[in-house]
Amino acid sequence: ISLLAARFVSGLPHGAFFGVGAVVATGMVAPERRARSVSLMFLGLTVANIVGVPAATAMGQQLGWRATFLGVSAIGVAAIAALAFLIPRDSAPAPTTGLRGELAALRSLPVWLALGTTVAGFGALFAAYSYITPMLTDAAGFAETSVTLLLALFGVGATAGNLLGGRLADHSLRGTLFGGLASLVVVLASFPLLMRTPVTAAVSVALLGMAAFVTGSPLQLMVMEKAAAAPSLASSANQAAFNLANAGGAWIGGLALAAGFGATSPATAGAALAVLGLAVAATAR
């Protein structure tokens, strides 16, 4: 119980950190580089899939699970120090509204449509990714010992997609968002075919990460833009939307799997969610 409580408490700052971090990051750069600044902030999430998870696993195997948590805590302390010393105090735009204004922004329909796009779009990812292991083992024929390496391919694709999405969104935010969601539909709908051989399955895992994370910074910026002069709370709410997508997408993918539609059925369910994301995004003007 104490470990669960510690996990809950450690997760509390997540939304605030990335929500406020996006506002600070965009305040440190010229307007034409805002999406790239958000993608660089999100870079830690994608790199963690490539480096952090395997390193933490190895540390836990060699030194015990407590050593992993101590290592993560040490990194957190170092990050706090870096934030305190490296971020200019005037990096964020001067606030133009108080808490009342921030709450008022959440009463805006365009903000909720943007948040809904995040839930549907990343729900599509998590519908498939939550069950990627049985897809790779049961459908593609990989041994369970190979799954960790394949998940690293997902991290590589996610990193590339995140950086690409940030660069493209600075030229066309909506174009990048629609292109990313459309690509996600195609990739997920192709999973039943791509999971038939090990080579195409490995490629599909990388493409899934790339297509999904191309939309990361455009989604974050869209929510902030819809909130206009009160972006901080809406930006943090978008992190809640990402987490809701994680839970909801996994639940929907699980329903497809439990219904007996086959090992790749969560990906098909994810494709339907991505189509829903496109529809919601089209109304968020």
Coordinates of C-alpha atoms in Angstrom, one line a residue:
I1 CA 0.0 0.0 0.0
S2 CA 2.8 2.4 0.8
L3 CA 4.4 1.8 -2.6
L4 CA 1.1 2.5 -4.3
A5 CA 0.7 5.7 -2.2
A6 CA 4.2 6.8 -3.2
R7 CA 3.5 6.2 -6.8
F8 CA 0.3 8.3 -6.6
V9 CA 2.1 11.2 -4.9
S10 CA 5.0 11.1 -7.3
G11 CA 2.6 11.3 -10.2
L12 CA 0.8 14.4 -8.9
P13 CA 3.4 16.9 -10.3
H14 CA 3.2 15.4 -13.8
G15 CA 0.5 17.5 -15.3
A16 CA 1.7 20.7 -13.7
F17 CA 5.3 20.1 -14.8
F18 CA 4.5 19.5 -18.5
G19 CA 1.7 22.0 -18.6
V20 CA 3.6 24.9 -17.2
G21 CA 6.7 23.7 -18.9
A22 CA 5.0 24.1 -22.3
V23 CA 4.1 27.7 -21.4
V24 CA 7.6 28.5 -20.3
A25 CA 9.2 26.8 -23.3
T26 CA 7.1 28.8 -25.8
G27 CA 7.9 32.0 -23.8
M28 CA 11.6 31.5 -24.3
V29 CA 11.6 31.5 -28.1
A30 CA 10.3 33.5 -31.1
P31 CA 6.7 32.8 -32.1
E32 CA 7.8 30.9 -35.2
R33 CA 9.7 28.4 -33.1
R34 CA 7.0 27.6 -30.5
A35 CA 6.2 24.1 -31.6
R36 CA 9.8 23.2 -31.8
S37 CA 10.3 24.4 -28.2
V38 CA 7.5 22.2 -27.0
S39 CA 8.8 19.2 -28.9
L40 CA 12.2 19.7 -27.3
M41 CA 10.6 19.7 -23.9
F42 CA 8.7 16.5 -24.7
L43 CA 12.0 15.0 -26.0
G44 CA 12.7 13.7 -22.5
L45 CA 9.6 11.4 -22.6
T46 CA 10.6 9.8 -25.9
V47 CA 14.3 9.4 -25.0
A48 CA 13.3 7.8 -21.8
N49 CA 11.7 5.0 -23.8
I50 CA 15.0 4.3 -25.5
V51 CA 17.5 4.9 -22.6
G52 CA 15.7 5.3 -19.3
V53 CA 13.6 2.2 -19.3
P54 CA 16.3 -0.2 -20.2
A55 CA 18.8 1.5 -17.8
A56 CA 16.3 1.3 -15.0
T57 CA 15.5 -2.3 -15.7
A58 CA 19.2 -3.2 -15.7
M59 CA 19.8 -1.3 -12.5
G60 CA 16.9 -3.1 -10.8
Q61 CA 18.2 -6.5 -11.9
Q62 CA 21.7 -5.8 -10.7
L63 CA 21.1 -3.7 -7.6
G64 CA 17.5 -4.3 -6.6
W65 CA 14.4 -2.4 -7.3
R66 CA 15.0 0.2 -4.5
A67 CA 18.2 1.3 -6.3
T68 CA 16.1 2.1 -9.4
F69 CA 13.8 4.4 -7.3
L70 CA 16.8 6.0 -5.7
G71 CA 18.4 6.7 -9.1
V72 CA 15.2 8.3 -10.4
S73 CA 15.0 10.4 -7.3
A74 CA 18.6 11.6 -7.8
I75 CA 17.8 12.5 -11.4
G76 CA 14.8 14.5 -10.1
V77 CA 16.9 16.5 -7.7
A78 CA 19.4 17.2 -10.5
A79 CA 16.5 18.3 -12.7
I80 CA 15.2 20.7 -10.0
A81 CA 18.6 22.3 -9.7
A82 CA 18.9 22.7 -13.4
L83 CA 15.5 24.3 -13.7
A84 CA 16.4 26.7 -10.9
F85 CA 19.7 27.8 -12.4
L86 CA 19.2 27.5 -16.2
I87 CA 15.8 28.9 -16.9
P88 CA 15.7 32.7 -17.1
R89 CA 13.3 34.3 -14.7
D90 CA 11.7 36.4 -17.4
S91 CA 11.3 33.4 -19.8
A92 CA 7.5 33.1 -19.5
P93 CA 5.1 35.8 -20.8
A94 CA 3.8 38.1 -18.2
P95 CA 0.4 36.8 -16.9
T96 CA -2.6 38.7 -18.2
T97 CA -5.2 36.9 -16.1
G98 CA -5.6 35.4 -12.7
L99 CA -7.0 32.1 -11.5
R100 CA -10.5 33.3 -12.5
G101 CA -9.4 33.9 -16.0
E102 CA -7.6 30.5 -16.2
L103 CA -10.8 28.8 -15.0
A104 CA -12.9 30.8 -17.5
A105 CA -10.7 29.4 -20.3
L106 CA -11.9 25.9 -19.4
R107 CA -15.5 27.0 -20.1
S108 CA -14.6 27.5 -23.7
L109 CA -15.9 25.0 -26.2
P110 CA -12.9 25.2 -28.5
V111 CA -10.6 24.3 -25.6
W112 CA -12.7 21.3 -24.8
L113 CA -12.7 20.2 -28.5
A114 CA -8.9 20.5 -28.5
L115 CA -8.7 18.4 -25.3
G116 CA -11.1 15.9 -26.9
T117 CA -8.8 15.6 -29.9
T118 CA -5.9 14.8 -27.5
V119 CA -8.0 12.1 -25.7
A120 CA -9.1 10.5 -29.0
G121 CA -5.8 10.8 -30.8
F122 CA -3.6 9.4 -28.1
G123 CA -6.3 7.0 -27.0
A124 CA -5.8 5.5 -30.4
L125 CA -2.1 5.0 -29.6
F126 CA -2.7 3.5 -26.2
A127 CA -5.4 1.2 -27.5
A128 CA -2.7 -0.6 -29.5
Y129 CA 0.4 0.1 -27.5
S130 CA -1.1 -1.3 -24.3
Y131 CA -1.3 -4.7 -26.0
I132 CA 1.7 -4.5 -28.2
T133 CA 3.4 -7.5 -26.4
P134 CA 0.7 -10.1 -27.3
M135 CA 0.5 -8.7 -30.8
L136 CA 4.3 -9.2 -31.2
T137 CA 4.4 -12.7 -29.6
D138 CA 1.0 -14.2 -30.7
A139 CA 0.6 -12.6 -34.2
A140 CA 4.2 -11.8 -35.3
G141 CA 5.8 -14.8 -33.6
F142 CA 8.5 -13.0 -31.6
A143 CA 9.9 -14.5 -28.5
E144 CA 9.1 -12.5 -25.3
T145 CA 12.8 -11.9 -24.8
S146 CA 12.8 -9.8 -28.0
V147 CA 9.9 -7.5 -26.9
T148 CA 12.2 -5.0 -25.0
L149 CA 14.3 -4.4 -28.1
L150 CA 11.2 -3.9 -30.2
L151 CA 9.8 -1.4 -27.7
A152 CA 13.1 0.5 -28.1
L153 CA 12.2 0.8 -31.8
F154 CA 8.9 2.4 -30.7
G155 CA 11.0 4.9 -28.7
V156 CA 13.2 5.7 -31.7
G157 CA 10.1 6.3 -33.9
A158 CA 8.5 8.4 -31.2
T159 CA 11.6 10.5 -30.8
A160 CA 11.8 11.1 -34.6
G161 CA 8.1 11.8 -34.8
N162 CA 8.2 14.3 -31.9
L163 CA 11.1 16.3 -33.5
L164 CA 9.5 16.2 -36.9
G165 CA 6.1 17.2 -35.6
G166 CA 7.6 20.2 -33.8
R167 CA 9.4 21.4 -36.9
L168 CA 6.4 20.9 -39.2
A169 CA 3.9 22.5 -36.8
D170 CA 5.8 25.7 -36.8
H171 CA 4.9 26.0 -40.5
S172 CA 1.3 24.5 -40.3
L173 CA -0.1 23.5 -36.9
R174 CA -3.4 22.1 -38.2
G175 CA -1.8 20.6 -41.3
T176 CA 0.7 18.7 -39.1
L177 CA -2.0 17.6 -36.7
F178 CA -4.3 16.3 -39.4
G179 CA -1.4 14.7 -41.3
G180 CA -0.3 12.9 -38.1
L181 CA -3.7 11.7 -37.2
A182 CA -4.3 10.5 -40.7
S183 CA -1.0 8.6 -40.7
L184 CA -2.0 7.1 -37.4
V185 CA -5.2 5.8 -38.9
V186 CA -3.3 4.2 -41.7
V187 CA -0.6 2.6 -39.5
L188 CA -3.1 1.2 -37.0
A189 CA -5.5 -0.1 -39.7
S190 CA -2.5 -1.9 -41.3
F191 CA -1.5 -3.7 -38.2
P192 CA -3.4 -6.9 -39.0
L193 CA -1.4 -7.2 -42.2
L194 CA 1.9 -5.9 -40.9
M195 CA 1.9 -8.2 -37.9
R196 CA 2.1 -11.3 -40.1
T197 CA 5.9 -11.3 -40.4
P198 CA 8.7 -10.3 -37.9
V199 CA 10.2 -7.7 -40.3
T200 CA 7.0 -5.8 -41.1
A201 CA 5.9 -6.1 -37.4
A202 CA 9.2 -4.4 -36.3
V203 CA 8.7 -1.6 -38.8
S204 CA 5.1 -1.1 -37.7
V205 CA 6.1 -0.6 -34.1
A206 CA 8.5 2.2 -35.1
L207 CA 5.9 3.7 -37.4
L208 CA 3.3 3.7 -34.6
G209 CA 5.6 5.7 -32.4
M210 CA 6.4 8.2 -35.2
A211 CA 2.8 8.7 -36.3
A212 CA 1.5 9.2 -32.8
F213 CA 4.2 11.6 -31.5
V214 CA 4.1 13.8 -34.6
T215 CA 0.9 15.1 -33.1
G216 CA 2.3 15.7 -29.6
S217 CA 3.4 19.3 -29.9
P218 CA 0.6 20.4 -32.3
L219 CA -2.0 19.1 -29.8
Q220 CA -0.3 20.9 -26.9
L221 CA -0.1 24.2 -28.8
M222 CA -3.6 23.9 -30.1
V223 CA -5.0 23.7 -26.5
M224 CA -2.8 26.7 -25.5
E225 CA -3.9 28.8 -28.5
K226 CA -7.6 28.0 -27.8
A227 CA -7.1 29.2 -24.2
A228 CA -5.7 32.5 -25.6
A229 CA -4.6 34.7 -22.7
A230 CA -5.1 32.0 -20.0
P231 CA -3.0 29.1 -21.3
S232 CA -1.5 27.7 -18.1
L233 CA -4.4 25.7 -16.6
A234 CA -5.6 24.6 -20.1
S235 CA -2.0 23.4 -20.9
S236 CA -2.0 21.3 -17.7
A237 CA -5.5 20.0 -18.5
N238 CA -4.0 18.7 -21.7
Q239 CA -1.7 16.5 -19.7
A240 CA -4.7 15.2 -17.9
A241 CA -6.2 14.5 -21.4
F242 CA -3.1 12.5 -22.3
N243 CA -3.5 10.4 -19.1
L244 CA -7.2 9.9 -19.8
A245 CA -6.2 8.7 -23.3
N246 CA -3.8 6.2 -21.7
A247 CA -6.5 4.7 -19.5
G248 CA -9.4 5.0 -21.9
G249 CA -7.5 3.7 -24.9
A250 CA -6.2 0.7 -23.0
W251 CA -9.8 0.0 -21.8
I252 CA -11.2 0.1 -25.3
G253 CA -8.3 -2.0 -26.7
G254 CA -9.0 -4.5 -24.0
L255 CA -12.7 -4.7 -24.9
A256 CA -11.8 -5.6 -28.4
L257 CA -9.3 -8.3 -27.3
A258 CA -11.8 -9.7 -24.7
A259 CA -14.5 -9.9 -27.4
G260 CA -12.4 -12.4 -29.2
F261 CA -11.6 -10.3 -32.3
G262 CA -8.0 -11.4 -32.4
A263 CA -4.6 -10.3 -31.2
T264 CA -4.4 -7.3 -33.5
S265 CA -8.0 -6.1 -32.8
P266 CA -6.8 -3.4 -30.3
A267 CA -5.0 -1.7 -33.2
T268 CA -8.2 -1.7 -35.3
A269 CA -10.0 -0.2 -32.3
G270 CA -7.2 2.4 -32.2
A271 CA -7.7 3.2 -35.8
A272 CA -11.4 4.0 -35.1
L273 CA -10.3 6.3 -32.3
A274 CA -7.9 8.1 -34.5
V275 CA -10.7 8.7 -37.0
L276 CA -12.7 10.1 -34.2
G277 CA -9.8 12.4 -33.3
L278 CA -9.7 13.7 -36.9
A279 CA -13.4 14.4 -36.7
V280 CA -13.1 16.3 -33.4
A281 CA -10.1 18.2 -34.6
A282 CA -12.0 19.3 -37.7
T283 CA -14.6 21.0 -35.4
A284 CA -12.0 22.7 -33.1
R285 CA -11.7 25.9 -35.0

